[in-house]
XYZ file of C-alpha atoms in Angstrom:
593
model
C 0.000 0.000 0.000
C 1.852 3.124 -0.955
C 0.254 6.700 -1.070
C -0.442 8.634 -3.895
C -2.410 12.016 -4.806
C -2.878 12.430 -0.901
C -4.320 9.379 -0.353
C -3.546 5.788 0.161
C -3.206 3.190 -2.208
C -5.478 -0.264 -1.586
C -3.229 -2.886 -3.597
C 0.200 -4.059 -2.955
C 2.876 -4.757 -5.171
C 3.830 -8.757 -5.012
C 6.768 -9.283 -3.133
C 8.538 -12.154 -2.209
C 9.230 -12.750 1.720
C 12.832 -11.820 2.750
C 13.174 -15.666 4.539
C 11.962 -17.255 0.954
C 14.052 -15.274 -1.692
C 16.561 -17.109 -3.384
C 14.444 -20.444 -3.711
C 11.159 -22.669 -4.367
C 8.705 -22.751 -1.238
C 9.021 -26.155 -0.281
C 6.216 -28.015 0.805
C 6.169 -28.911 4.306
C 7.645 -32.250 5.565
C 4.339 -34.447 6.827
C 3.937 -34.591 10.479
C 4.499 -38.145 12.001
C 1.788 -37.441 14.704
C -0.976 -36.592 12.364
C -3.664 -39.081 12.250
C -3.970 -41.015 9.146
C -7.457 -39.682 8.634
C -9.585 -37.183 6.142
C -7.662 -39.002 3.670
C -3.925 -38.426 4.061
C -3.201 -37.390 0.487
C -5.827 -34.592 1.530
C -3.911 -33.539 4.620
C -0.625 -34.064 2.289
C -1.735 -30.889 -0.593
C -3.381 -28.833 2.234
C 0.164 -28.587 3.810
C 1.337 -27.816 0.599
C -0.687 -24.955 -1.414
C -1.157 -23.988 2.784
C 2.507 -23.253 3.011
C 2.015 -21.087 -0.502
C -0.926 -19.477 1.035
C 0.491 -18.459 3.744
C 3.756 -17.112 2.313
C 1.345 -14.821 0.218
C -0.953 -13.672 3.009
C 1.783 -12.984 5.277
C 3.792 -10.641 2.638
C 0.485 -8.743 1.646
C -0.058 -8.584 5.691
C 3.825 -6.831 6.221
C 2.966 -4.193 3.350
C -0.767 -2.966 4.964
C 1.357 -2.912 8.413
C 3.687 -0.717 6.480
C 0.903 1.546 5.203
C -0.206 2.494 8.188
C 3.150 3.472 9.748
C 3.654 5.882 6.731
C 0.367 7.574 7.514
C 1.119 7.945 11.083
C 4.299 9.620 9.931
C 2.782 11.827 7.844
C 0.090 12.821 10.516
C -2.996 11.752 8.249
C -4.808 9.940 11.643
C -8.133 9.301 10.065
C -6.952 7.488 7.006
C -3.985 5.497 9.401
C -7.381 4.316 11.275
C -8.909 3.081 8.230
C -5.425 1.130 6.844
C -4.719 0.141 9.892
C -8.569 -1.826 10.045
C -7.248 -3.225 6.681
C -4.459 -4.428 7.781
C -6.490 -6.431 10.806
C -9.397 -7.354 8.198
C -6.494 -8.912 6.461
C -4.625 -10.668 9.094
C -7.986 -12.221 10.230
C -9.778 -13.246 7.042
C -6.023 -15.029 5.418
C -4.429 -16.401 7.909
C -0.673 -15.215 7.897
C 1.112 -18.043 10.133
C 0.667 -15.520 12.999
C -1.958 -15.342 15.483
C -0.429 -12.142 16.240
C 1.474 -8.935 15.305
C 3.616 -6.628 17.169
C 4.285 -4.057 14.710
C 0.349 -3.736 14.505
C -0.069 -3.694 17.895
C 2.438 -1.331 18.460
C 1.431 1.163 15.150
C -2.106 1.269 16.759
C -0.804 2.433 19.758
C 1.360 5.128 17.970
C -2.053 6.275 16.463
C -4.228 6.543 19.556
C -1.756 8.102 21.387
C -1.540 11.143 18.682
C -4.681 10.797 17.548
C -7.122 10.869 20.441
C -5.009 11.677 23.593
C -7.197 11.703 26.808
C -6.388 13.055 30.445
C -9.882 12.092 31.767
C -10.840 9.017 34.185
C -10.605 8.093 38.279
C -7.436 6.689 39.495
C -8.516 3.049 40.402
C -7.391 3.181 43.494
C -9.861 5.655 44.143
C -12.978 3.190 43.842
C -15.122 2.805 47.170
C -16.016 -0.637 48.399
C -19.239 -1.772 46.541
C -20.846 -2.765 42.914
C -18.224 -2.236 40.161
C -19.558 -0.647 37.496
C -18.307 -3.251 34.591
C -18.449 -2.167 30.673
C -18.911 -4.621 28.366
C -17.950 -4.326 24.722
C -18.429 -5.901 21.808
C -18.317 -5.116 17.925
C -21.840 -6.568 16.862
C -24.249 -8.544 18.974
C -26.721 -10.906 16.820
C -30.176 -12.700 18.217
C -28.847 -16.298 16.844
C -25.034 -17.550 17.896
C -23.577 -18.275 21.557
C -21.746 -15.006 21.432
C -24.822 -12.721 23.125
C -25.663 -15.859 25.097
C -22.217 -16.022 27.007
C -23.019 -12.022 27.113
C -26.420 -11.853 28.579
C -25.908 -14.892 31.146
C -22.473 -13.304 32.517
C -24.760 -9.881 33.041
C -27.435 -11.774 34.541
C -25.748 -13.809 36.967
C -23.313 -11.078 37.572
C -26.042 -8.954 39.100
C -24.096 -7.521 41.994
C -22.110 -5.030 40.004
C -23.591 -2.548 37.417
C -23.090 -3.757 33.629
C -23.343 -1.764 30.882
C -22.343 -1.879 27.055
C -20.957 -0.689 24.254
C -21.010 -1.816 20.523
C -18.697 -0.612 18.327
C -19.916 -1.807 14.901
C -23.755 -2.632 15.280
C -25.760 -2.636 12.606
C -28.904 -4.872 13.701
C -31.126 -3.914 16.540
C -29.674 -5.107 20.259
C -31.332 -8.649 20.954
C -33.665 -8.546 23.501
C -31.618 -10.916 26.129
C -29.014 -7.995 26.381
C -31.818 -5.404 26.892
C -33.342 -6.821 29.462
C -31.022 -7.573 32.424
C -28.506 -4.464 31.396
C -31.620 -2.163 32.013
C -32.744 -4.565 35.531
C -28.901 -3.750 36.915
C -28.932 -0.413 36.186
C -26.938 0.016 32.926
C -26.753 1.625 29.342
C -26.316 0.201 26.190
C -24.137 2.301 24.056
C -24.295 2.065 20.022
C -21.081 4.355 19.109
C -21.494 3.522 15.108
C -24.860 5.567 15.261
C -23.005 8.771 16.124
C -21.907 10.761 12.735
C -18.029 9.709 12.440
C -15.820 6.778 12.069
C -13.230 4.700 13.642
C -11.870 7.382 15.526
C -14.644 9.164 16.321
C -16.405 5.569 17.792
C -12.730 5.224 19.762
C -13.084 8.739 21.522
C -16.634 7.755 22.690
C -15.659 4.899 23.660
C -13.214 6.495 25.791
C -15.614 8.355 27.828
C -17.155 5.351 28.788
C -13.803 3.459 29.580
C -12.572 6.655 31.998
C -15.772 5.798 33.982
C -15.448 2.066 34.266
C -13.907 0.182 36.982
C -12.945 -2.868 34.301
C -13.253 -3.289 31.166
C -14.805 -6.476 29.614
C -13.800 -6.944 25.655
C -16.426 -9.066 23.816
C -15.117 -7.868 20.398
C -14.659 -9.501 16.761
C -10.796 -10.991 16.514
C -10.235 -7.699 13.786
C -11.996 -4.682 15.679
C -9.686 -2.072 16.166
C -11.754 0.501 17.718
C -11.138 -0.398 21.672
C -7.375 -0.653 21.595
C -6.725 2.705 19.650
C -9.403 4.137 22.717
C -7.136 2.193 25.126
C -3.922 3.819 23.599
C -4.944 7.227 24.388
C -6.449 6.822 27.667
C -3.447 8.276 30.503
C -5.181 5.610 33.425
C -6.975 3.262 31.330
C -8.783 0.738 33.585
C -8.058 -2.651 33.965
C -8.654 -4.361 31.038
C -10.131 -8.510 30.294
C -10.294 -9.865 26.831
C -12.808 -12.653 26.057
C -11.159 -14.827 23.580
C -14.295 -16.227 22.144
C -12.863 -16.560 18.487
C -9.590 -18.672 19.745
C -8.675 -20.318 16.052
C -8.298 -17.274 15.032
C -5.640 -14.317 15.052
C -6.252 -11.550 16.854
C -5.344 -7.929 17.750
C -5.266 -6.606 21.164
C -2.662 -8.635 23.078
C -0.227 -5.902 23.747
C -3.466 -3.794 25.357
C -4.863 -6.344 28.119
C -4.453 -7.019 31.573
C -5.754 -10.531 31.267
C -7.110 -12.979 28.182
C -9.956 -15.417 29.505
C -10.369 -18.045 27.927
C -13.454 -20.846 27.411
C -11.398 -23.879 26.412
C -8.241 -25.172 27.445
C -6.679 -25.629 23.670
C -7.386 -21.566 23.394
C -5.781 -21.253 26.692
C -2.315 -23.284 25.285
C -2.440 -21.448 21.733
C -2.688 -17.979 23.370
C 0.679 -18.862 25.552
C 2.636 -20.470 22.622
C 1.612 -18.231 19.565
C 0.348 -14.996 20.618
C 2.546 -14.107 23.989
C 0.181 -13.583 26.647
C 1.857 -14.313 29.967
C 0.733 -17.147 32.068
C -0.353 -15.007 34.597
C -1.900 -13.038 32.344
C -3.678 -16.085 30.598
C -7.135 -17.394 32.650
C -9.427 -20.125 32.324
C -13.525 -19.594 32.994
C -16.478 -21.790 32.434
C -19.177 -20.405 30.110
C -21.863 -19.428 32.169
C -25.026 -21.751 31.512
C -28.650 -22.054 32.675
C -30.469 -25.202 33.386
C -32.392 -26.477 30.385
C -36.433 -26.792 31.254
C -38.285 -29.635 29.674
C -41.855 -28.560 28.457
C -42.788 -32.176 26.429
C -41.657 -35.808 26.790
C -38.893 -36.823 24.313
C -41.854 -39.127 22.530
C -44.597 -35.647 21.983
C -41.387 -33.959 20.823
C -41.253 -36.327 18.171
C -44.676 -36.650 17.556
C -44.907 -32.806 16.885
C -41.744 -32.952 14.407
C -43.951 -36.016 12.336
C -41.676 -38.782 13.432
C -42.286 -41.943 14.980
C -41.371 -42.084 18.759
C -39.674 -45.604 18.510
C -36.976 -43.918 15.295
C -33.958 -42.192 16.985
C -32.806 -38.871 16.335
C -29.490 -37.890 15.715
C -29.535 -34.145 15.886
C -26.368 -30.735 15.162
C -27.252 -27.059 15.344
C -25.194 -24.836 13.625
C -25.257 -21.557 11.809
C -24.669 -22.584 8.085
C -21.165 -21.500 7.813
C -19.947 -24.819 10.065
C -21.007 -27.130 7.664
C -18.955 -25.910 4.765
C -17.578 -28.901 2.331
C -14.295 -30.190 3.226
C -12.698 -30.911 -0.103
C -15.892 -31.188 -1.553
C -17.082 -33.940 1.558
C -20.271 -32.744 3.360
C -21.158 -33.494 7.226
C -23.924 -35.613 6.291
C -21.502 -37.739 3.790
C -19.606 -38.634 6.989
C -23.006 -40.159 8.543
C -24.452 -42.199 5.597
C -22.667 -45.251 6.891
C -24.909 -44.829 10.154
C -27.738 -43.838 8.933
C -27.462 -46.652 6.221
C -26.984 -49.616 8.882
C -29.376 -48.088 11.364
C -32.676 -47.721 9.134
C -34.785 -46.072 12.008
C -32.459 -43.395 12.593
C -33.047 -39.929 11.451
C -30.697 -37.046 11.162
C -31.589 -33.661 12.018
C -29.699 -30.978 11.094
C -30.679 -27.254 12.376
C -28.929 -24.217 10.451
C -27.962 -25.147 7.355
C -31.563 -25.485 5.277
C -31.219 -23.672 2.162
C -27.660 -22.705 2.401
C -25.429 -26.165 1.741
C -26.528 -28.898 -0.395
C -26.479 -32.293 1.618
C -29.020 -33.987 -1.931
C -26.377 -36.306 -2.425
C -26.554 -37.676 0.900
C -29.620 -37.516 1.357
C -30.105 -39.429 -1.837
C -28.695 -42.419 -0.657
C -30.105 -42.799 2.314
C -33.989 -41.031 1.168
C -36.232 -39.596 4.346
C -33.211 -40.179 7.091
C -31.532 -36.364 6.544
C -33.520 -33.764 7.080
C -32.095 -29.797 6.994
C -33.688 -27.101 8.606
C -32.909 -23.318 8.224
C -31.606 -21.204 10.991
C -33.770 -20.576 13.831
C -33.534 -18.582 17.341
C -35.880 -21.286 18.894
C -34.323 -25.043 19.255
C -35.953 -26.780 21.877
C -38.403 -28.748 20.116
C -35.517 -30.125 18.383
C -33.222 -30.783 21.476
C -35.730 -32.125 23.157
C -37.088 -34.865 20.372
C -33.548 -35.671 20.050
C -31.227 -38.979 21.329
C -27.832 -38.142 20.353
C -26.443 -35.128 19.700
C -23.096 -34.838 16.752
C -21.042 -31.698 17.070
C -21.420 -29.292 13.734
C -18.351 -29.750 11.547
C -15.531 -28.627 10.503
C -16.206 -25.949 12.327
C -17.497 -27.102 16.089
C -20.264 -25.327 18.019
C -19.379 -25.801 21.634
C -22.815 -23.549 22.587
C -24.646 -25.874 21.137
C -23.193 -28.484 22.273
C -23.876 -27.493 25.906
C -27.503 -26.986 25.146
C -27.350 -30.405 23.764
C -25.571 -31.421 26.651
C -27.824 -29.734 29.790
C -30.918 -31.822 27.418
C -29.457 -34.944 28.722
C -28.263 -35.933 25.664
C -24.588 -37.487 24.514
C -22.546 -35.458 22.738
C -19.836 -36.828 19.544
C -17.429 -34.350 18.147
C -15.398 -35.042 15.304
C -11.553 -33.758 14.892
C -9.530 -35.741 12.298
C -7.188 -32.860 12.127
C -4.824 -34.375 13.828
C -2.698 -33.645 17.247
C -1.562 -30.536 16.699
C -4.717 -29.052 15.709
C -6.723 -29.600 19.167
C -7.713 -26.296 18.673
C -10.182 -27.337 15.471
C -11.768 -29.894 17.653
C -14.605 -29.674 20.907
C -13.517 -28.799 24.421
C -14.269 -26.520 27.487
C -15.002 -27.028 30.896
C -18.041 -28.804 31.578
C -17.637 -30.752 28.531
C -14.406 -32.285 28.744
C -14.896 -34.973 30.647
C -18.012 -36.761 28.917
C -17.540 -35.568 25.654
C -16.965 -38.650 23.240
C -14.133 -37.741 20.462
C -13.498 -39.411 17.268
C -10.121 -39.192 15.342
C -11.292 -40.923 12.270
C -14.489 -40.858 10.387
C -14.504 -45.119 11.422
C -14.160 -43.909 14.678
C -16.907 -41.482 14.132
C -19.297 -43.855 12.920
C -18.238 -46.626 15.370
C -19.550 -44.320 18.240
C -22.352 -43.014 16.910
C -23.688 -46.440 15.691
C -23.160 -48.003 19.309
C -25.006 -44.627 20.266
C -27.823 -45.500 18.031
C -27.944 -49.508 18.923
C -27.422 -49.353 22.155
C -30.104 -46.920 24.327
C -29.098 -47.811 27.971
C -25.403 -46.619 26.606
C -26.731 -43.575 25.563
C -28.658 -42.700 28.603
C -26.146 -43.367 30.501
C -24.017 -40.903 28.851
C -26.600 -38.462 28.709
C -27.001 -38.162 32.386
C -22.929 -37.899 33.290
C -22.935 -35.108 30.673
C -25.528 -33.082 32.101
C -24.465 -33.525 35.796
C -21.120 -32.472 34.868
C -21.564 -29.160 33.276
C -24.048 -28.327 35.977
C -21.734 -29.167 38.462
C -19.121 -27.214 36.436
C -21.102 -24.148 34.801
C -23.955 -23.095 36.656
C -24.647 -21.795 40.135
C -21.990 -20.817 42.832
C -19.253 -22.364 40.843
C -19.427 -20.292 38.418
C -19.707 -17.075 39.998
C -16.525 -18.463 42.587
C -14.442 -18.727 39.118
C -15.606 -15.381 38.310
C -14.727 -13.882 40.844
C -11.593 -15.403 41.229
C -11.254 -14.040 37.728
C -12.127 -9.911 38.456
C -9.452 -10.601 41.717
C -6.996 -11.608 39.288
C -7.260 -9.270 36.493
C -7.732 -5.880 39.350
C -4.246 -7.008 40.788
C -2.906 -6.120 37.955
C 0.309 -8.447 38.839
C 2.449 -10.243 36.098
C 4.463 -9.568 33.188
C 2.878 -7.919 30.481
C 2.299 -9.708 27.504
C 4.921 -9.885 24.547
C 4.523 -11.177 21.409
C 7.702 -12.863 20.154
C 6.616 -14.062 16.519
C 7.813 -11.413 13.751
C 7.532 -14.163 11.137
C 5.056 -16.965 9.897
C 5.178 -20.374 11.473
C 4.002 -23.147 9.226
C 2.321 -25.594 11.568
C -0.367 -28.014 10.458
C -2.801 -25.441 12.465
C -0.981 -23.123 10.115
C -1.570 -24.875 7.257
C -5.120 -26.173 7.483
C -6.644 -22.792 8.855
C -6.948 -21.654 5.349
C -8.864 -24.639 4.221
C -11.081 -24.711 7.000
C -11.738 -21.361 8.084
C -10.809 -19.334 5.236
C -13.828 -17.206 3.634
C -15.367 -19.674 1.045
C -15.204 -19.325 -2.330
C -13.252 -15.609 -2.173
C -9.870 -14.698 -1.869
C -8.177 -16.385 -5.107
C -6.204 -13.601 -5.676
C -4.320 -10.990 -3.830
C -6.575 -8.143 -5.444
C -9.596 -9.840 -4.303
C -8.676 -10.392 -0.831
C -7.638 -6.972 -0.827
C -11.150 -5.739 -1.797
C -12.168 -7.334 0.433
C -10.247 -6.130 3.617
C -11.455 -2.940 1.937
C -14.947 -3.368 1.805
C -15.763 -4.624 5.388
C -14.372 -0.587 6.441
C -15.218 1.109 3.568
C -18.813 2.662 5.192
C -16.813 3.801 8.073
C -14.438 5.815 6.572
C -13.768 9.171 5.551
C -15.855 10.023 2.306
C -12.789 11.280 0.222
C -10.950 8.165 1.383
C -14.680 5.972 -0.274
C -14.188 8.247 -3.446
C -10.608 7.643 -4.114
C -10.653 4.382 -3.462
C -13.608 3.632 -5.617
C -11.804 5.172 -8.182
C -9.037 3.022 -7.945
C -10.817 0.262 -8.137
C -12.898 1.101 -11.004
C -9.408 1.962 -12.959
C -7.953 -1.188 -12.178
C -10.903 -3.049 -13.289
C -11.826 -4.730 -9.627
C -14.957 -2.744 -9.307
C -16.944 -6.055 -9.944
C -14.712 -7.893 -7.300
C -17.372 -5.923 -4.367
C -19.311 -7.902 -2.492
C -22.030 -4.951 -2.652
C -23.400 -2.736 -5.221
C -21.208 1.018 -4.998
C -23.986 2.813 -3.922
C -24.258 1.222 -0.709
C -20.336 2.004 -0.236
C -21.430 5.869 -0.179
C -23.736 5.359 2.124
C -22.191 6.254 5.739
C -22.192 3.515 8.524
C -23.924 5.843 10.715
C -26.135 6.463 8.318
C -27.340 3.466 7.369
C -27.183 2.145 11.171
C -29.811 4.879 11.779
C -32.170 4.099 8.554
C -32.499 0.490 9.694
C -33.481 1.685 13.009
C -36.634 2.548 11.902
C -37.780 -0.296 9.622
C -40.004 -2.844 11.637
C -37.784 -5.374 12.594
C -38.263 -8.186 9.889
C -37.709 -5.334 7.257
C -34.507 -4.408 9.550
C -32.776 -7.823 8.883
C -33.634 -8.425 6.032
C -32.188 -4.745 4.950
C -28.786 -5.341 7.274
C -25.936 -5.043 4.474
C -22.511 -3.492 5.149
């Protein structure tokens, strides 16, 4: 990214990575721990055209990092905001052997120190005995996903302090669940992208509301830049907790926290190898969960759905997006041979209806799969169900807790191999019931005994809903949060330092791309880089929407966007506050970015 005419450049010029010049990239030698699963010539190209990927994303990553430092330099704030979004869009959507970057970390810093400087705020020591007042914040908050769930239930159960929240990127109206016990404590919700303005604008609100908090709870996407160029400027910033709820994934904000929490033990171990928080720095909590209440027998549930209470049901729940193919293999591919030696089983799947295309499947094995469209309410579903199967390749571990609290067994699926545990199921609560497979024989192995055997499955059932009770709910939970606010107001430890400066090819290096990568986009560097663009574009300075329109239109990538041009011109703030006032079906069906 280089700037021109007074304004900055959106394309890079391909260059090769100082460590690779002078030779071939060279695939990567096969690891001897990998299970011999998801066909091992599979695993074999993957680490291959990874390593390739990789190499590219990474170099395109260093020269966005690059672009922002220039624009620091040359004091243009606003625009450094916007490249520096880019650059996290970037680093998040391509995986670039990093799950973290200290030159990033370190240019944002740069920028909200000269940028949005602020004296403001209580010395913490100050604070009288009593309810902390606690602000949440998140980018976007959505009705369906575990994301508000874990948010609403950690207000709710939380209810001796005062919790209130900010969003820094909304653009649908805030669920209901958040509304309700933010307003019973005594808090706000704050929606800074409906204030005229952009990233740094959003930042120096946000500010106001950090100089008043006692801590600071980060909900945020992996890429949102908004809270750590706030943090930058503040003199006494608060303490500071960052939910790692996205924990494949890189992420900005390590060299800003007091303390990373963490829902699963794999996140925990990723976070201290790859992106340098400091053990003391690094915690461990329990999602916070409710009981699950019953309202029909298993057999009525069934009845309702138009099966026959004698059939079992195999049941996932997932938004669509954890289904995709996996070198052209569907989920329901990997449960034919089940569903084919078990002819009164039925598979349910919840999420996907009308967004993957399972026909083939279902073709073999006619009236056993059945695919239902997303939906906020599950329970008939849950509770008709026998046997719950984790969503894959991308696991659910919300829904498989809901699953779980139903009384029903739980199989997850990670052929990945060893090195990848972060791809597969786990959390506290669920770890000591769950039942893994390594192999898709070992996958259908379990879930046939599942489906054959019914005292087996009860059985299971049971031990997985007393443990995450015992684990997740109640006093327990509240005891490991609190040991949690102790730890993080201490403010004891090292800080955190991020040690990787270049890309690491790792099979969870490697296989990121294939999994998690955005489907279907991306082929090129010039669409990837539209990309990045386009998910900032509405928030940033209208010159900086012209010019780089332009640019695009004269390099012939105009048809590259996601959305039509007009919608580009149309603020963020803007179009925040126009959806506002559509009922809400119109609202979601009008949210575009």
């Amino acid at each position: 990214m280089t700037c021109q005419s007074g304004q900055n450049d959106i394309l890079p010029n391909a260059r090769r990575p100082p460590f690779l010049q002078g030779g071939e990239t060279a695939p990567g030698p096969a690891n001897d721990e990998t299970d011999p699963v998801l066909d091992a010539a599979i695993l074999e190209r993957w680490r291959i055209e990874g390593r390739a990927r990789i190499t590219s994303h990474w170099s395109e990553l260093e020269e966005l990092v690059a672009a922002v430092a220039t624009l620091i330099d040359r004091k243009r704030y606003a625009q450094a905001a916007v490249a520096a979004q880019v650059a996290a869009n970037h680093a998040v959507l391509w995986h670039p052997g990093l799950f973290a970057h200290a030159d990033l970390e370190q240019l944002l810093r740069r920028l909200g120190e000269a940028a949005l400087p602020f004296s403001g705020g209580a010395k913490r020591q100050d604070r009288k005995a009593g309810p902390m007042s606690v602000l949440h914040v998140a980018t976007e908050l959505v009705e369906i996903g575990g994301h508000t769930r874990m948010v609403a239930r950690w207000i709710r159960h939380d209810a001796g302090n005062v919790h209130s929240l900010a969003l820094t990127r909304q653009h649908m109206l805030v669920p209901e669940r958040l509304r309700g016990p933010i307003g019973a404590g005594g808090g706000r919700i704050h929606r800074l992208n409906e204030k005229p303005g952009g990233l740094l604008s959003w930042a120096r609100a946000l500010q106001r509301l950090m100089a008043g908090a006692d801590l600071v709870v980060l909900h945020v996407h992996s890429m949102d830049i908004v809270p750590f160029l706030a943090l930058a400027g503040l003199e006494r910033p608060p303490p500071v907790t960052l939910v790692n709820h996205a924990d494949h994934l890189f992420f900005v904000g390590v060299d800003f926290v007091d303390q990373v929490i963490h829902t699963r033990r794999s996140g925990l171990r990723l976070s201290a190898d790859r992106r340098g928080v400091a053990p003391e720095r690094n915690v461990l909590l329990p999602l916070c969960l409710e009981p699950a209440a019953r309202s029909r027998s298993r057999a009525e549930a069934k009845r309702e759905l138009g099966l026959s209470p004698d059939c079992t049901v195999i049941l996932t729940i997932a938004r669509a997006l954890k289904f995709r193919p996996v070198d052209g293999r569907t989920f329901a591919d990997t449960l034919v041979p089940v569903l084919r030696q078990n002819p009164g089983a039925r598979f349910i799947a919840v999420g996907p209806g009308g967004k993957v295309d399972w026909s083939a499947a279902q073709a073999l094995v006619p009236g056993q799969i059945e695919v239902i469209a997303e939906t906020p309410d599950t329970g008939l579903y849950l509770e008709a169900a026998d046997i719950y199967v984790d969503s894959f390749p991308f696991v659910s571990i919300t829904s498989l807790f809901e699953a779980g609290l139903h009384g029903l067994p739980l199989v997850s699926h990670n052929p990945f191999g060893r090195q990848c545990a972060i791809m597969g199921a786990d959390s506290p609560g669920l770890d000591a019931t769950i039942l893994r497979a390594r192999s898709p024989d070992d996958f259908s192995a379990i879930l046939g005994r599942l489906v054959r055997d019914p005292h087996f499955r009860r059985l299971k059932g049971e031990e997985t809903r007393s443990e995450i009770e015992a684990v997740n709910m109640g006093e327990n939970w509240r005891g490991a949060l609190l040991q949690t606010y102790e730890k993080v107001l201490s403010g004891r430890g090292p800080r955190n330092r991020i040690a990787e400066r270049r890309p690491r090819f790792d099979d969870i290096d490697l296989f990121i791309p294939f999994v998690y990568g955005p489907s279907g986009r991306g082929a090129t560097a010039a669409s990837r880089m539209v990309i990045d663009v386009e998910l900032v574009m509405k928030a940033a300075p209208l010159r900086w929407r012209l010019y780089t329109l332009a640019q695009l239109a004269r390099r012939g990538h105009l048809h590259l966007l996601h959305s039509p041009v007009w919608r580009l011109l149309v603020p963020e703030w803007l179009g925040t506050r126009i959806r506002d006032l559509l009922p809400r079906g119109e609202h979601e069906r009008g949210h575009g970015r």
